[in-house]
Tab-separated table of C-alpha atoms in Angstrom:
chain	number	residue	atom	x	y	z
A	104	MET	CA	16.913	-19.287	-0.034
A	105	GLN	CA	16.833	-18.935	-3.863
A	106	GLU	CA	20.338	-17.149	-4.993
A	107	ALA	CA	20.222	-16.859	-8.245
A	108	PRO	CA	18.974	-13.358	-9.892
A	109	TYR	CA	15.336	-12.548	-11.158
A	110	ASP	CA	14.015	-10.434	-13.321
A	111	PHE	CA	10.900	-9.291	-11.199
A	112	GLU	CA	9.309	-7.045	-13.811
A	113	ALA	CA	9.220	-9.210	-16.713
A	114	GLY	CA	8.331	-12.354	-14.726
A	115	ALA	CA	9.666	-14.671	-11.947
A	116	ILE	CA	8.497	-16.928	-9.844
A	117	LEU	CA	9.201	-16.346	-5.703
A	118	LEU	CA	8.712	-18.326	-3.074
A	119	MET	CA	8.016	-16.881	0.022
A	120	ASP	CA	7.490	-17.576	3.576
A	121	LYS	CA	4.625	-16.098	4.755
A	122	PRO	CA	4.751	-14.661	8.518
A	123	LEU	CA	2.639	-15.675	11.177
A	124	THR	CA	-0.835	-13.365	11.504
A	125	TRP	CA	-0.106	-11.869	7.562
A	126	THR	CA	-2.296	-12.327	5.248
A	127	SER	CA	-1.287	-13.510	1.644
A	128	PHE	CA	-2.300	-10.149	0.064
A	129	ASP	CA	-0.152	-8.554	2.798
A	130	VAL	CA	2.818	-10.603	1.124
A	131	VAL	CA	1.798	-9.535	-2.175
A	132	LYS	CA	1.060	-5.843	-1.210
A	133	LYS	CA	4.460	-5.632	0.537
A	134	THR	CA	6.680	-7.316	-2.020
A	135	LYS	CA	4.956	-5.384	-4.391
A	136	PHE	CA	6.452	-2.728	-3.043
A	137	ALA	CA	9.685	-3.380	-2.109
A	138	LEU	CA	10.512	-4.915	-5.561
A	139	ARG	CA	8.505	-1.584	-7.418
A	140	ILE	CA	6.500	-4.068	-9.517
A	141	LYS	CA	3.218	-4.021	-11.669
A	142	LYS	CA	2.265	-7.158	-12.360
A	143	ILE	CA	1.907	-9.837	-9.352
A	144	GLY	CA	-0.345	-12.183	-7.942
A	145	HIS	CA	-0.288	-15.550	-5.338
A	146	ALA	CA	-0.619	-18.971	-6.424
A	147	GLY	CA	-2.842	-19.955	-3.367
A	148	THR	CA	-3.975	-18.435	-0.396
A	149	LEU	CA	-2.903	-19.442	3.606
A	150	ASP	CA	-5.006	-17.814	6.186
A	151	PRO	CA	-3.230	-15.335	8.954
A	152	LEU	CA	-2.637	-17.970	11.303
A	153	ALA	CA	-0.788	-20.346	8.875
A	154	THR	CA	3.138	-19.855	8.029
A	155	GLY	CA	5.172	-21.302	5.436
A	156	LEU	CA	5.059	-21.488	1.679
A	157	LEU	CA	3.497	-18.525	-0.622
A	158	ILE	CA	4.526	-18.766	-3.949
A	159	LEU	CA	4.128	-15.446	-5.805
A	160	CYS	CA	4.438	-14.872	-9.688
A	161	THR	CA	5.168	-11.918	-11.460
A	162	GLY	CA	5.053	-10.574	-15.080
A	163	LYS	CA	4.561	-12.952	-17.696
A	164	PHE	CA	4.570	-15.811	-14.855
A	165	THR	CA	1.288	-14.820	-13.220
A	166	LYS	CA	0.052	-16.824	-16.076
A	167	ARG	CA	1.199	-20.501	-14.317
A	168	ILE	CA	-0.835	-19.189	-10.988
A	169	GLU	CA	-3.614	-21.331	-11.982
A	170	GLU	CA	-1.015	-24.357	-12.803
A	171	ILE	CA	0.660	-24.056	-9.488
A	172	GLN	CA	-2.448	-23.934	-7.660
A	173	ALA	CA	-3.675	-26.852	-8.935
A	174	GLN	CA	-0.700	-28.532	-7.290
A	175	GLU	CA	-0.947	-31.266	-4.464
A	176	LYS	CA	0.307	-29.202	-1.108
A	177	GLU	CA	1.983	-30.447	2.020
A	178	TYR	CA	1.184	-29.486	5.049
A	179	THR	CA	2.437	-29.838	9.109
A	180	GLY	CA	1.193	-28.724	12.387
A	181	THR	CA	-0.671	-28.797	15.321
A	182	PHE	CA	-4.205	-30.016	16.347
A	183	VAL	CA	-6.121	-29.713	19.832
A	184	LEU	CA	-7.929	-32.472	20.972
A	185	GLY	CA	-11.020	-32.015	23.713
A	186	HIS	CA	-11.593	-28.449	22.244
A	187	THR	CA	-13.708	-26.905	19.422
A	188	THR	CA	-14.193	-23.524	17.984
A	189	PRO	CA	-16.397	-21.672	15.736
A	190	SER	CA	-13.958	-21.008	13.254
A	191	PHE	CA	-11.739	-24.503	13.583
A	192	ASP	CA	-9.003	-22.439	14.802
A	193	LEU	CA	-7.425	-19.758	17.255
A	194	GLU	CA	-8.960	-16.851	15.800
A	195	THR	CA	-12.099	-17.741	17.981
A	196	GLU	CA	-13.091	-19.013	21.309
A	197	ILE	CA	-13.437	-22.224	22.434
A	198	ASP	CA	-17.248	-23.275	22.233
A	199	SER	CA	-17.058	-27.236	23.761
A	200	THR	CA	-14.828	-29.444	25.814
A	201	ALA	CA	-14.894	-32.755	25.737
A	202	PRO	CA	-12.502	-35.415	27.840
A	203	THR	CA	-9.640	-37.481	25.510
A	204	ASP	CA	-7.901	-39.255	28.513
A	205	HIS	CA	-9.775	-42.893	27.125
A	206	LEU	CA	-7.611	-41.893	23.595
A	207	THR	CA	-5.008	-43.871	22.309
A	208	GLY	CA	-2.109	-43.707	19.726
A	209	ASP	CA	-3.446	-46.489	17.661
A	210	MET	CA	-7.396	-44.858	18.038
A	211	LEU	CA	-5.691	-41.829	16.470
A	212	ARG	CA	-3.851	-43.400	13.606
A	213	GLU	CA	-6.937	-45.332	12.622
A	214	ALA	CA	-8.968	-41.613	12.511
A	215	ALA	CA	-6.540	-40.002	10.215
A	216	ASP	CA	-6.397	-43.588	8.401
A	217	SER	CA	-10.451	-42.943	7.343
A	218	PHE	CA	-10.034	-39.837	5.690
A	219	LEU	CA	-7.397	-41.282	3.252
A	220	GLY	CA	-8.451	-41.148	-0.149
A	221	GLU	CA	-11.422	-39.288	-1.820
A	222	ILE	CA	-13.738	-37.416	0.817
A	223	ASP	CA	-16.597	-35.003	1.141
A	224	GLN	CA	-15.364	-31.981	2.536
A	225	THR	CA	-17.477	-28.887	4.326
A	226	PRO	CA	-15.491	-25.761	4.306
A	227	PRO	CA	-15.596	-23.681	7.352
A	228	ILE	CA	-18.044	-20.924	7.659
A	229	TYR	CA	-14.851	-18.486	8.459
A	230	SER	CA	-13.257	-19.164	5.265
A	231	ALA	CA	-14.081	-16.707	2.034
A	232	VAL	CA	-15.891	-19.422	0.282
A	233	LYS	CA	-18.665	-17.213	-1.421
A	234	VAL	CA	-22.544	-17.424	-0.254
A	235	ASN	CA	-24.702	-15.920	-2.248
A	236	GLY	CA	-21.972	-13.471	-3.634
A	237	GLU	CA	-20.701	-12.408	-0.070
A	238	ARG	CA	-18.261	-14.262	1.934
A	239	ALA	CA	-18.675	-16.453	4.401
A	240	TYR	CA	-16.219	-14.860	6.981
A	241	SER	CA	-18.553	-12.113	6.479
A	242	LEU	CA	-22.034	-13.853	7.419
A	243	ALA	CA	-20.035	-15.940	10.103
A	244	ARG	CA	-18.748	-12.196	11.693
A	245	ARG	CA	-22.143	-10.998	11.867
A	246	GLY	CA	-23.210	-14.180	13.744
A	247	GLU	CA	-25.369	-15.033	10.418
A	248	ALA	CA	-25.944	-18.629	9.052
A	249	ALA	CA	-24.906	-19.960	6.134
A	250	GLU	CA	-25.056	-23.189	4.049
A	251	ILE	CA	-21.907	-24.102	2.810
A	252	LYS	CA	-21.929	-26.792	-0.209
A	253	SER	CA	-19.525	-29.552	0.459
A	254	LYS	CA	-16.498	-30.435	-1.941
A	255	ARG	CA	-14.607	-32.990	-3.305
A	256	ILE	CA	-10.823	-33.471	-2.219
A	257	THR	CA	-8.477	-36.315	-1.869
A	258	ILE	CA	-6.086	-36.907	1.386
A	259	LYS	CA	-2.873	-38.046	-0.153
A	260	GLN	CA	-1.700	-39.018	3.354
A	261	PHE	CA	-2.736	-38.209	6.736
A	262	GLU	CA	0.393	-39.479	9.435
A	263	ILE	CA	0.590	-38.285	12.962
A	264	THR	CA	3.711	-36.767	13.953
A	265	SER	CA	3.814	-36.676	18.056
A	266	VAL	CA	1.102	-36.731	20.696
A	267	GLU	CA	1.364	-35.166	23.752
A	268	ASP	CA	-1.632	-34.865	25.871
A	269	ASN	CA	-4.265	-33.680	23.839
A	270	GLN	CA	-1.519	-31.653	20.823
A	271	VAL	CA	-1.394	-33.940	17.885
A	272	GLY	CA	1.034	-33.449	15.476
A	273	PHE	CA	0.718	-34.141	11.998
A	274	ARG	CA	1.433	-33.830	8.311
A	275	VAL	CA	-0.794	-33.906	5.470
A	276	VAL	CA	-0.383	-34.463	1.747
A	277	CYS	CA	-3.700	-33.221	-0.116
A	278	SER	CA	-5.179	-31.853	-3.224
A	279	LYS	CA	-6.088	-28.091	-3.625
A	280	GLY	CA	-9.178	-27.345	-2.289
A	281	THR	CA	-8.787	-29.002	1.100
A	282	TYR	CA	-8.778	-27.044	4.410
A	283	ILE	CA	-7.246	-28.253	7.017
A	284	ARG	CA	-8.998	-26.464	10.000
A	285	SER	CA	-12.066	-28.547	8.285
A	286	LEU	CA	-9.630	-31.811	8.475
A	287	ALA	CA	-9.291	-30.576	12.302
A	288	ARG	CA	-12.920	-30.219	12.799
A	289	ASP	CA	-13.897	-33.950	11.457
A	290	PHE	CA	-10.780	-35.543	13.042
A	291	GLY	CA	-12.117	-34.528	16.486
A	292	ALA	CA	-15.335	-35.532	15.213
A	293	LYS	CA	-14.619	-38.777	14.141
A	294	LEU	CA	-12.621	-39.520	17.560
A	295	GLY	CA	-15.960	-37.880	19.270
A	296	CYS	CA	-13.943	-35.165	21.012
A	297	GLY	CA	-13.729	-32.192	18.756
A	298	ALA	CA	-10.776	-30.612	17.920
A	299	TYR	CA	-9.596	-27.411	16.621
A	300	LEU	CA	-6.303	-26.471	14.941
A	301	SER	CA	-3.790	-24.751	17.003
A	302	LYS	CA	-0.528	-24.490	14.258
A	303	LEU	CA	-0.150	-24.617	10.564
A	304	VAL	CA	2.676	-24.482	8.585
A	305	ARG	CA	2.700	-25.208	4.645
A	306	THR	CA	5.734	-27.054	4.084
A	307	ARG	CA	5.501	-28.262	0.285
A	308	ILE	CA	3.417	-27.010	-3.260
A	309	GLY	CA	4.258	-29.770	-5.907
A	310	GLU	CA	8.017	-29.300	-6.339
A	311	TYR	CA	8.235	-26.290	-4.735
A	312	ARG	CA	9.523	-26.417	-0.378
A	313	LEU	CA	9.693	-24.036	2.563
A	314	GLU	CA	13.272	-24.861	2.846
A	315	ASP	CA	14.029	-23.017	-0.606
A	316	ALA	CA	11.879	-19.439	1.192
A	317	MET	CA	12.710	-16.355	1.164
A	318	THR	CA	11.544	-13.917	4.185
A	319	LEU	CA	10.278	-10.342	2.739
A	320	ASP	CA	13.479	-8.774	4.064
A	321	GLN	CA	15.597	-11.305	2.678
A	322	LEU	CA	14.178	-10.702	-0.999
A	323	GLN	CA	14.592	-7.068	-0.087
A	324	GLU	CA	17.912	-7.509	0.313
A	325	LEU	CA	18.527	-9.888	-2.586
A	326	ARG	CA	17.312	-6.820	-4.747
A	327	GLU	CA	19.388	-4.731	-3.691
A	328	LYS	CA	21.975	-6.923	-3.930
A	329	GLN	CA	21.108	-7.678	-7.375
A	330	GLY	CA	20.258	-4.123	-8.305
A	331	THR	CA	19.787	-3.499	-12.390
A	332	HIS	CA	20.916	-7.034	-13.235
A	333	HIS	CA	17.516	-8.447	-15.208
A	334	ASP	CA	18.549	-12.029	-15.609
A	335	ARG	CA	16.129	-14.275	-15.459
A	336	HIS	CA	16.215	-17.224	-12.838
A	337	PRO	CA	16.752	-20.271	-14.533
A	338	GLY	CA	13.940	-22.316	-12.267
A	339	ALA	CA	11.128	-19.628	-12.832
């Protein structure tokens, strides 16, 4: 956790540990209320079912949001093989099942390696991507079809870290704009059995790391401890 003093109103970079089920906007809204500041934004959305590093910028440091968003990301998590869901994660129910008994560790690693480098990736229909001016997830929840264009992204590292039955642990380092849910779908398709994302933790954005992040309660404690002190965090 970061301990140095901040001047929240003038400008700071806050590393937050986003709780499960909270939206990124929930973190922004609750932080804004806790700190009683006017200008605040986040540098890169995390889905409600993901946890981990969410960077908030306050005051003059909101100008750095795009710069931070552009940096590479690191994630860890779990794919479930042999099942698919429409949202590619736990938001929706399983809609298909396939056997996985024939899969080997070598097959999983070869599949992971096939995604390294620049690839075209189609974002999930359950995402904030805009289709004709409307968020794709709004169309999906109404049961309407939508054509989502693929994007060019870069997978720098894709490591299989554990395999237990059909649960596959992974670590991915990737470029801005990568959807790990889409990677789960494509990984499962490559193996011919389907897959969905059951757990996701963002562990790093550029040089900013999750182990240095705070919970909202810790931030509130820091603010109360700091009181009226307004020295800016030296690393911000």
